[in-house]
mmCIF file of C-alpha atoms in Angstrom:
data_model
loop_
_atom_site.group_PDB
_atom_site.id
_atom_site.type_symbol
_atom_site.label_atom_id
_atom_site.label_comp_id
_atom_site.label_asym_id
_atom_site.label_seq_id
_atom_site.Cartn_x
_atom_site.Cartn_y
_atom_site.Cartn_z
ATOM 1 C CA UNK A 19 135.784 103.756 98.177
ATOM 2 C CA UNK A 20 134.225 100.670 96.837
ATOM 3 C CA UNK A 21 130.722 100.059 98.019
ATOM 4 C CA UNK A 22 130.148 96.557 99.292
ATOM 5 C CA UNK A 23 128.077 94.305 97.102
ATOM 6 C CA UNK A 24 125.578 93.526 99.841
ATOM 7 C CA UNK A 25 125.001 97.133 100.509
ATOM 8 C CA UNK A 26 124.442 97.857 96.859
ATOM 9 C CA UNK A 27 121.911 94.926 96.686
ATOM 10 C CA UNK A 28 120.094 96.233 99.687
ATOM 11 C CA UNK A 29 119.948 99.720 98.333
ATOM 12 C CA UNK A 30 118.581 98.443 94.929
ATOM 13 C CA UNK A 31 115.910 96.332 96.629
ATOM 14 C CA UNK A 32 114.912 99.283 98.731
ATOM 15 C CA UNK A 33 114.537 101.417 95.592
ATOM 16 C CA UNK A 34 112.575 98.623 93.860
ATOM 17 C CA UNK A 35 110.283 98.176 96.843
ATOM 18 C CA UNK A 36 109.659 101.905 97.031
ATOM 19 C CA UNK A 37 108.845 102.064 93.303
ATOM 20 C CA UNK A 38 106.314 99.204 93.635
ATOM 21 C CA UNK A 39 104.698 101.070 96.727
ATOM 22 C CA UNK A 40 104.322 104.210 94.771
ATOM 23 C CA UNK A 41 102.833 102.415 91.612
ATOM 24 C CA UNK A 42 100.401 100.554 93.728
ATOM 25 C CA UNK A 43 99.304 103.660 95.595
ATOM 26 C CA UNK A 44 98.809 105.411 92.358
ATOM 27 C CA UNK A 45 96.268 102.759 91.247
ATOM 28 C CA UNK A 46 94.607 102.354 94.629
ATOM 29 C CA UNK A 47 94.249 105.975 95.872
ATOM 30 C CA UNK A 48 92.216 107.359 93.061
ATOM 31 C CA UNK A 49 89.826 104.346 93.337
ATOM 32 C CA UNK A 50 89.514 104.893 97.001
ATOM 33 C CA UNK A 51 88.759 108.674 96.618
ATOM 34 C CA UNK A 52 86.230 107.950 94.022
ATOM 35 C CA UNK A 53 84.319 105.456 96.152
ATOM 36 C CA UNK A 54 84.540 107.787 99.195
ATOM 37 C CA UNK A 55 83.123 110.761 97.473
ATOM 38 C CA UNK A 56 80.775 109.284 94.892
ATOM 39 C CA UNK A 57 79.240 106.328 96.568
ATOM 40 C CA UNK A 58 76.148 106.654 98.865
ATOM 41 C CA UNK A 59 76.524 105.610 102.410
ATOM 42 C CA UNK A 60 75.184 102.069 101.871
ATOM 43 C CA UNK A 61 77.281 101.554 98.843
ATOM 44 C CA UNK A 62 80.462 102.715 100.756
ATOM 45 C CA UNK A 63 79.551 100.428 103.700
ATOM 46 C CA UNK A 64 79.279 97.457 101.478
ATOM 47 C CA UNK A 65 82.412 98.206 99.473
ATOM 48 C CA UNK A 66 84.390 98.787 102.685
ATOM 49 C CA UNK A 67 83.606 95.157 103.546
ATOM 50 C CA UNK A 68 85.986 94.016 100.854
ATOM 51 C CA UNK A 69 89.432 95.173 102.443
ATOM 52 C CA UNK A 70 88.120 94.034 105.777
ATOM 53 C CA UNK A 71 87.236 90.541 104.548
ATOM 54 C CA UNK A 72 90.776 90.396 102.835
ATOM 55 C CA UNK A 73 92.365 91.471 106.102
ATOM 56 C CA UNK A 74 90.275 88.906 108.024
ATOM 57 C CA UNK A 75 91.671 86.133 105.780
ATOM 58 C CA UNK A 76 95.238 87.355 106.488
ATOM 59 C CA UNK A 77 94.501 87.541 110.243
ATOM 60 C CA UNK A 78 93.184 83.948 110.201
ATOM 61 C CA UNK A 79 96.378 82.737 108.460
ATOM 62 C CA UNK A 80 98.483 84.659 111.069
ATOM 63 C CA UNK A 81 96.504 82.949 113.906
ATOM 64 C CA UNK A 82 97.170 79.589 112.286
ATOM 65 C CA UNK A 83 93.669 78.694 111.480
ATOM 66 C CA UNK A 84 92.930 75.723 109.300
ATOM 67 C CA UNK A 85 90.711 76.044 106.299
ATOM 68 C CA UNK A 86 87.371 75.493 108.066
ATOM 69 C CA UNK A 87 88.219 77.856 110.898
ATOM 70 C CA UNK A 88 89.521 80.527 108.444
ATOM 71 C CA UNK A 89 86.296 80.395 106.530
ATOM 72 C CA UNK A 90 84.328 80.619 109.725
ATOM 73 C CA UNK A 91 86.321 83.653 110.968
ATOM 74 C CA UNK A 92 85.951 85.498 107.655
ATOM 75 C CA UNK A 93 82.240 84.741 107.637
ATOM 76 C CA UNK A 94 81.917 86.041 111.133
ATOM 77 C CA UNK A 95 83.606 89.307 110.206
ATOM 78 C CA UNK A 96 81.600 89.761 107.099
ATOM 79 C CA UNK A 97 78.337 88.914 108.732
ATOM 80 C CA UNK A 98 79.100 91.343 111.553
ATOM 81 C CA UNK A 99 79.698 94.245 109.109
ATOM 82 C CA UNK A 100 76.649 93.381 106.782
ATOM 83 C CA UNK A 101 74.429 93.232 109.933
ATOM 84 C CA UNK A 102 75.288 96.810 110.716
ATOM 85 C CA UNK A 103 74.741 97.715 106.986
ATOM 86 C CA UNK A 104 71.243 96.371 107.208
ATOM 87 C CA UNK A 105 70.611 97.927 110.684
ATOM 88 C CA UNK A 106 71.725 101.366 109.443
ATOM 89 C CA UNK A 107 69.401 101.416 106.586
ATOM 90 C CA UNK A 108 66.452 100.203 108.604
ATOM 91 C CA UNK A 109 64.161 102.696 110.280
ATOM 92 C CA UNK A 110 63.467 100.144 112.909
ATOM 93 C CA UNK A 111 66.974 99.275 114.014
ATOM 94 C CA UNK A 112 69.014 102.196 112.985
ATOM 95 C CA UNK A 113 68.884 103.920 116.460
ATOM 96 C CA UNK A 114 69.913 100.652 118.174
ATOM 97 C CA UNK A 115 72.712 100.169 115.717
ATOM 98 C CA UNK A 116 74.000 103.693 116.326
ATOM 99 C CA UNK A 117 74.138 103.122 120.018
ATOM 100 C CA UNK A 118 75.845 99.733 119.665
ATOM 101 C CA UNK A 119 78.285 101.263 117.243
ATOM 102 C CA UNK A 120 79.212 103.869 119.747
ATOM 103 C CA UNK A 121 79.884 101.252 122.464
ATOM 104 C CA UNK A 122 82.120 99.169 120.041
ATOM 105 C CA UNK A 123 84.170 102.226 119.185
ATOM 106 C CA UNK A 124 84.662 102.885 122.966
ATOM 107 C CA UNK A 125 85.617 99.286 123.439
ATOM 108 C CA UNK A 126 88.082 99.532 120.538
ATOM 109 C CA UNK A 127 89.591 102.674 121.866
ATOM 110 C CA UNK A 128 90.205 100.893 125.313
ATOM 111 C CA UNK A 129 91.771 97.934 123.565
ATOM 112 C CA UNK A 130 94.154 100.143 121.553
ATOM 113 C CA UNK A 131 94.895 102.600 124.360
ATOM 114 C CA UNK A 132 95.201 100.033 127.251
ATOM 115 C CA UNK A 133 95.186 96.366 126.251
ATOM 116 C CA UNK A 134 97.454 96.518 123.165
ATOM 117 C CA UNK A 135 100.193 98.543 124.660
ATOM 118 C CA UNK A 136 100.205 96.242 127.695
ATOM 119 C CA UNK A 137 100.214 93.249 125.382
ATOM 120 C CA UNK A 138 103.268 94.695 123.574
ATOM 121 C CA UNK A 139 105.027 95.706 126.820
ATOM 122 C CA UNK A 140 104.538 92.166 128.315
ATOM 123 C CA UNK A 141 105.432 90.428 125.147
ATOM 124 C CA UNK A 142 102.422 88.252 125.327
ATOM 125 C CA UNK A 143 102.303 85.370 122.799
ATOM 126 C CA UNK A 144 98.759 84.093 122.502
ATOM 127 C CA UNK A 145 98.173 80.650 120.913
ATOM 128 C CA UNK A 146 94.474 80.147 121.844
ATOM 129 C CA UNK A 147 92.567 80.335 118.461
ATOM 130 C CA UNK A 148 89.347 81.692 120.190
ATOM 131 C CA UNK A 149 91.301 84.481 121.843
ATOM 132 C CA UNK A 150 92.963 85.431 118.661
ATOM 133 C CA UNK A 151 89.675 85.398 116.850
ATOM 134 C CA UNK A 152 88.158 87.664 119.326
ATOM 135 C CA UNK A 153 91.112 90.009 119.062
ATOM 136 C CA UNK A 154 90.825 89.906 115.317
ATOM 137 C CA UNK A 155 87.159 90.856 115.472
ATOM 138 C CA UNK A 156 87.934 93.731 117.720
ATOM 139 C CA UNK A 157 90.741 94.937 115.437
ATOM 140 C CA UNK A 158 88.675 94.736 112.175
ATOM 141 C CA UNK A 159 84.943 95.302 112.769
ATOM 142 C CA UNK A 160 85.271 98.621 114.764
ATOM 143 C CA UNK A 161 87.638 99.835 112.073
ATOM 144 C CA UNK A 162 85.026 99.212 109.573
ATOM 145 C CA UNK A 163 82.398 100.924 111.663
ATOM 146 C CA UNK A 164 84.842 103.961 112.009
ATOM 147 C CA UNK A 165 85.116 104.119 108.194
ATOM 148 C CA UNK A 166 81.367 103.928 107.794
ATOM 149 C CA UNK A 167 80.742 106.780 110.169
ATOM 150 C CA UNK A 168 83.504 109.047 108.883
ATOM 151 C CA UNK A 169 82.391 108.608 105.320
ATOM 152 C CA UNK A 170 79.147 110.591 106.243
ATOM 153 C CA UNK A 171 81.600 113.396 105.754
ATOM 154 C CA UNK A 172 84.017 112.359 102.988
ATOM 155 C CA UNK A 173 86.274 115.200 103.538
ATOM 156 C CA UNK A 174 86.623 114.442 107.093
ATOM 157 C CA UNK A 175 87.398 110.769 106.351
ATOM 158 C CA UNK A 176 90.024 112.001 103.910
ATOM 159 C CA UNK A 177 91.562 114.302 106.499
ATOM 160 C CA UNK A 178 91.813 111.372 108.915
ATOM 161 C CA UNK A 179 93.402 109.038 106.374
ATOM 162 C CA UNK A 180 95.973 111.704 105.270
ATOM 163 C CA UNK A 181 96.899 112.260 108.964
ATOM 164 C CA UNK A 182 97.758 108.482 109.341
ATOM 165 C CA UNK A 183 99.409 108.144 105.998
ATOM 166 C CA UNK A 184 101.463 111.288 106.451
ATOM 167 C CA UNK A 185 102.734 110.029 109.893
ATOM 168 C CA UNK A 186 103.462 106.588 108.472
ATOM 169 C CA UNK A 187 105.337 108.098 105.416
ATOM 170 C CA UNK A 188 107.280 110.480 107.446
ATOM 171 C CA UNK A 189 108.282 107.818 109.913
ATOM 172 C CA UNK A 190 109.503 105.579 107.044
ATOM 173 C CA UNK A 191 111.611 108.307 105.315
ATOM 174 C CA UNK A 192 112.926 109.745 108.526
ATOM 175 C CA UNK A 193 113.836 106.422 109.864
ATOM 176 C CA UNK A 194 115.720 105.507 106.697
ATOM 177 C CA UNK A 195 117.612 108.712 106.641
ATOM 178 C CA UNK A 196 118.253 109.410 110.380
ATOM 179 C CA UNK A 197 117.364 106.203 112.057
ATOM 180 C CA UNK A 198 119.976 105.015 114.676
ATOM 181 C CA UNK A 199 118.086 104.125 117.827
ATOM 182 C CA UNK A 200 115.654 101.204 117.630
ATOM 183 C CA UNK A 201 112.093 101.854 118.844
ATOM 184 C CA UNK A 202 111.200 98.131 119.489
ATOM 185 C CA UNK A 203 113.807 95.852 118.127
ATOM 186 C CA UNK A 204 112.060 92.752 119.650
ATOM 187 C CA UNK A 205 108.902 93.653 117.733
ATOM 188 C CA UNK A 206 109.790 95.446 114.562
ATOM 189 C CA UNK A 207 113.521 96.018 114.113
ATOM 190 C CA UNK A 208 113.184 98.436 111.265
ATOM 191 C CA UNK A 209 111.353 101.146 113.331
ATOM 192 C CA UNK A 210 113.442 103.866 115.020
ATOM 193 C CA UNK A 211 112.909 106.716 117.461
ATOM 194 C CA UNK A 212 114.059 109.122 114.801
ATOM 195 C CA UNK A 213 111.273 107.888 112.670
ATOM 196 C CA UNK A 214 108.759 108.543 115.432
ATOM 197 C CA UNK A 215 110.034 112.110 115.768
ATOM 198 C CA UNK A 216 109.708 112.525 111.891
ATOM 199 C CA UNK A 217 106.137 111.324 112.109
ATOM 200 C CA UNK A 218 105.244 113.695 114.939
ATOM 201 C CA UNK A 219 106.870 116.681 113.053
ATOM 202 C CA UNK A 220 105.066 115.905 109.832
ATOM 203 C CA UNK A 221 101.759 115.321 111.384
ATOM 204 C CA UNK A 222 101.897 118.535 113.553
ATOM 205 C CA UNK A 223 102.710 120.542 110.484
ATOM 206 C CA UNK A 224 99.716 118.840 108.700
ATOM 207 C CA UNK A 225 97.336 119.438 111.596
ATOM 208 C CA UNK A 226 98.367 123.109 112.006
ATOM 209 C CA UNK A 227 97.836 123.653 108.187
ATOM 210 C CA UNK A 228 94.423 121.936 108.184
ATOM 211 C CA UNK A 229 93.300 123.924 111.302
ATOM 212 C CA UNK A 230 93.907 127.134 109.396
ATOM 213 C CA UNK A 231 92.192 125.889 106.168
ATOM 214 C CA UNK A 232 89.150 124.435 108.065
ATOM 215 C CA UNK A 233 89.051 126.936 110.982
ATOM 216 C CA UNK A 234 90.709 130.132 109.838
ATOM 217 C CA UNK A 235 89.141 132.139 112.914
ATOM 218 C CA UNK A 236 89.865 129.376 115.444
ATOM 219 C CA UNK A 237 91.288 130.395 118.876
ATOM 220 C CA UNK A 238 94.657 129.268 120.230
ATOM 221 C CA UNK A 239 92.893 126.704 122.448
ATOM 222 C CA UNK A 240 91.040 125.219 119.335
ATOM 223 C CA UNK A 241 94.376 124.957 117.610
ATOM 224 C CA UNK A 242 95.974 123.275 120.716
ATOM 225 C CA UNK A 243 93.114 120.712 120.791
ATOM 226 C CA UNK A 244 93.674 119.954 117.113
ATOM 227 C CA UNK A 245 97.395 119.495 117.722
ATOM 228 C CA UNK A 246 96.655 117.173 120.673
ATOM 229 C CA UNK A 247 94.122 115.184 118.724
ATOM 230 C CA UNK A 248 96.559 114.567 115.658
ATOM 231 C CA UNK A 249 99.265 113.544 118.100
ATOM 232 C CA UNK A 250 96.980 111.054 119.773
ATOM 233 C CA UNK A 251 95.930 109.733 116.424
ATOM 234 C CA UNK A 252 99.612 109.222 115.561
ATOM 235 C CA UNK A 253 100.250 107.414 118.804
ATOM 236 C CA UNK A 254 97.428 104.977 118.141
ATOM 237 C CA UNK A 255 98.567 104.431 114.594
ATOM 238 C CA UNK A 256 101.967 103.466 115.835
ATOM 239 C CA UNK A 257 100.386 101.130 118.327
ATOM 240 C CA UNK A 258 98.389 99.493 115.607
ATOM 241 C CA UNK A 259 101.443 99.149 113.451
ATOM 242 C CA UNK A 260 103.613 97.587 116.267
ATOM 243 C CA UNK A 261 100.646 95.292 117.275
ATOM 244 C CA UNK A 262 100.290 93.868 113.905
ATOM 245 C CA UNK A 263 104.097 93.403 113.692
ATOM 246 C CA UNK A 264 104.035 91.476 117.014
ATOM 247 C CA UNK A 265 101.272 89.195 115.679
ATOM 248 C CA UNK A 266 103.410 88.577 112.482
ATOM 249 C CA UNK A 267 106.394 87.877 114.539
ATOM 250 C CA UNK A 268 104.467 85.251 116.530
ATOM 251 C CA UNK A 269 103.385 83.718 113.210
ATOM 252 C CA UNK A 270 106.938 83.844 111.926
ATOM 253 C CA UNK A 271 106.279 85.902 108.791
ATOM 254 C CA UNK A 272 107.417 89.323 107.555
ATOM 255 C CA UNK A 273 104.156 90.329 105.834
ATOM 256 C CA UNK A 274 100.625 89.466 106.295
ATOM 257 C CA UNK A 275 100.172 88.702 102.733
ATOM 258 C CA UNK A 276 101.374 89.555 99.204
ATOM 259 C CA UNK A 277 98.313 91.000 97.557
ATOM 260 C CA UNK A 278 99.592 94.456 97.209
ATOM 261 C CA UNK A 279 102.877 94.803 95.398
ATOM 262 C CA UNK A 280 105.346 96.688 97.630
ATOM 263 C CA UNK A 281 103.024 96.858 100.499
ATOM 264 C CA UNK A 282 102.583 93.304 101.502
ATOM 265 C CA UNK A 283 99.072 92.304 102.472
ATOM 266 C CA UNK A 284 95.963 94.360 103.113
ATOM 267 C CA UNK A 285 96.495 94.053 106.866
ATOM 268 C CA UNK A 286 99.940 95.540 106.545
ATOM 269 C CA UNK A 287 98.398 98.720 104.832
ATOM 270 C CA UNK A 288 95.505 99.173 107.310
ATOM 271 C CA UNK A 289 97.277 98.256 110.574
ATOM 272 C CA UNK A 290 97.587 101.854 111.585
ATOM 273 C CA UNK A 291 94.092 102.660 110.528
ATOM 274 C CA UNK A 292 92.589 99.907 112.517
ATOM 275 C CA UNK A 293 93.787 101.612 115.686
ATOM 276 C CA UNK A 294 93.478 105.297 114.652
ATOM 277 C CA UNK A 295 90.091 105.443 112.929
ATOM 278 C CA UNK A 296 87.950 104.237 115.774
ATOM 279 C CA UNK A 297 89.278 107.119 117.938
ATOM 280 C CA UNK A 298 88.711 109.586 115.113
ATOM 281 C CA UNK A 299 85.164 108.299 114.696
ATOM 282 C CA UNK A 300 84.421 108.550 118.385
ATOM 283 C CA UNK A 301 85.929 112.012 118.630
ATOM 284 C CA UNK A 302 83.768 113.255 115.692
ATOM 285 C CA UNK A 303 80.669 111.085 116.491
ATOM 286 C CA UNK A 304 78.548 113.921 117.808
ATOM 287 C CA UNK A 305 78.732 115.835 114.504
ATOM 288 C CA UNK A 306 78.496 112.753 112.358
ATOM 289 C CA UNK A 307 75.043 111.486 113.822
#
């Protein structure tokens, strides 16, 4: 049977895109790990501003900001993060910064658990620049805060990143191999329920394995809590992914940018993390302080 030319082209394009993804990851992941484990807290916090600022620029373009508004939005995001960097390192303001950070993480969790799903369910299309700016701030700054807190235990941050990445990767490959039923065709036509199932299977296996490595003598209830936690983390990651897809659809673009070959923009790579990391940081906050 002869394979149609368009199917062959699509297959080749998919293979090329996957190759670019892998090559980009091979460059970025070692750099990320080195920074996570080798930099002191303040150094990590400053460096983590870079992807957040790049993502802010992409969000501003998705929101349709003109140059001046784009610069103002990026400056606001950067100033917010740097203000926390200064406060965390100050004996006078560190306690207040810790308290404010906890509040922001709670607000971020409420946004991702309640507001964002409702936004997607209702299919809201927001065109007001100030509202989109406020939402962008809530998406990006708490994610930076979460990364700052979790890096106090680099192995914990790595475990959380792996949970989200494993879910994303499993959803991608399970969707490609078995995908039939669309998850949210009006938001992201490529996502399927089969991909969702693949993500949960993979992350449950990961969570179970990690619980045995980190807590070999844990009780059944402890392992059950771990399984519930990684599932909640996966759900939030999917919400973050779908929410950014909806914002991109409103802007009429496929990717938030083109900075990362095979991956699109920075926002495309951290969309799941922006929703999942605040929950993870809030969950582990008592042991991180």
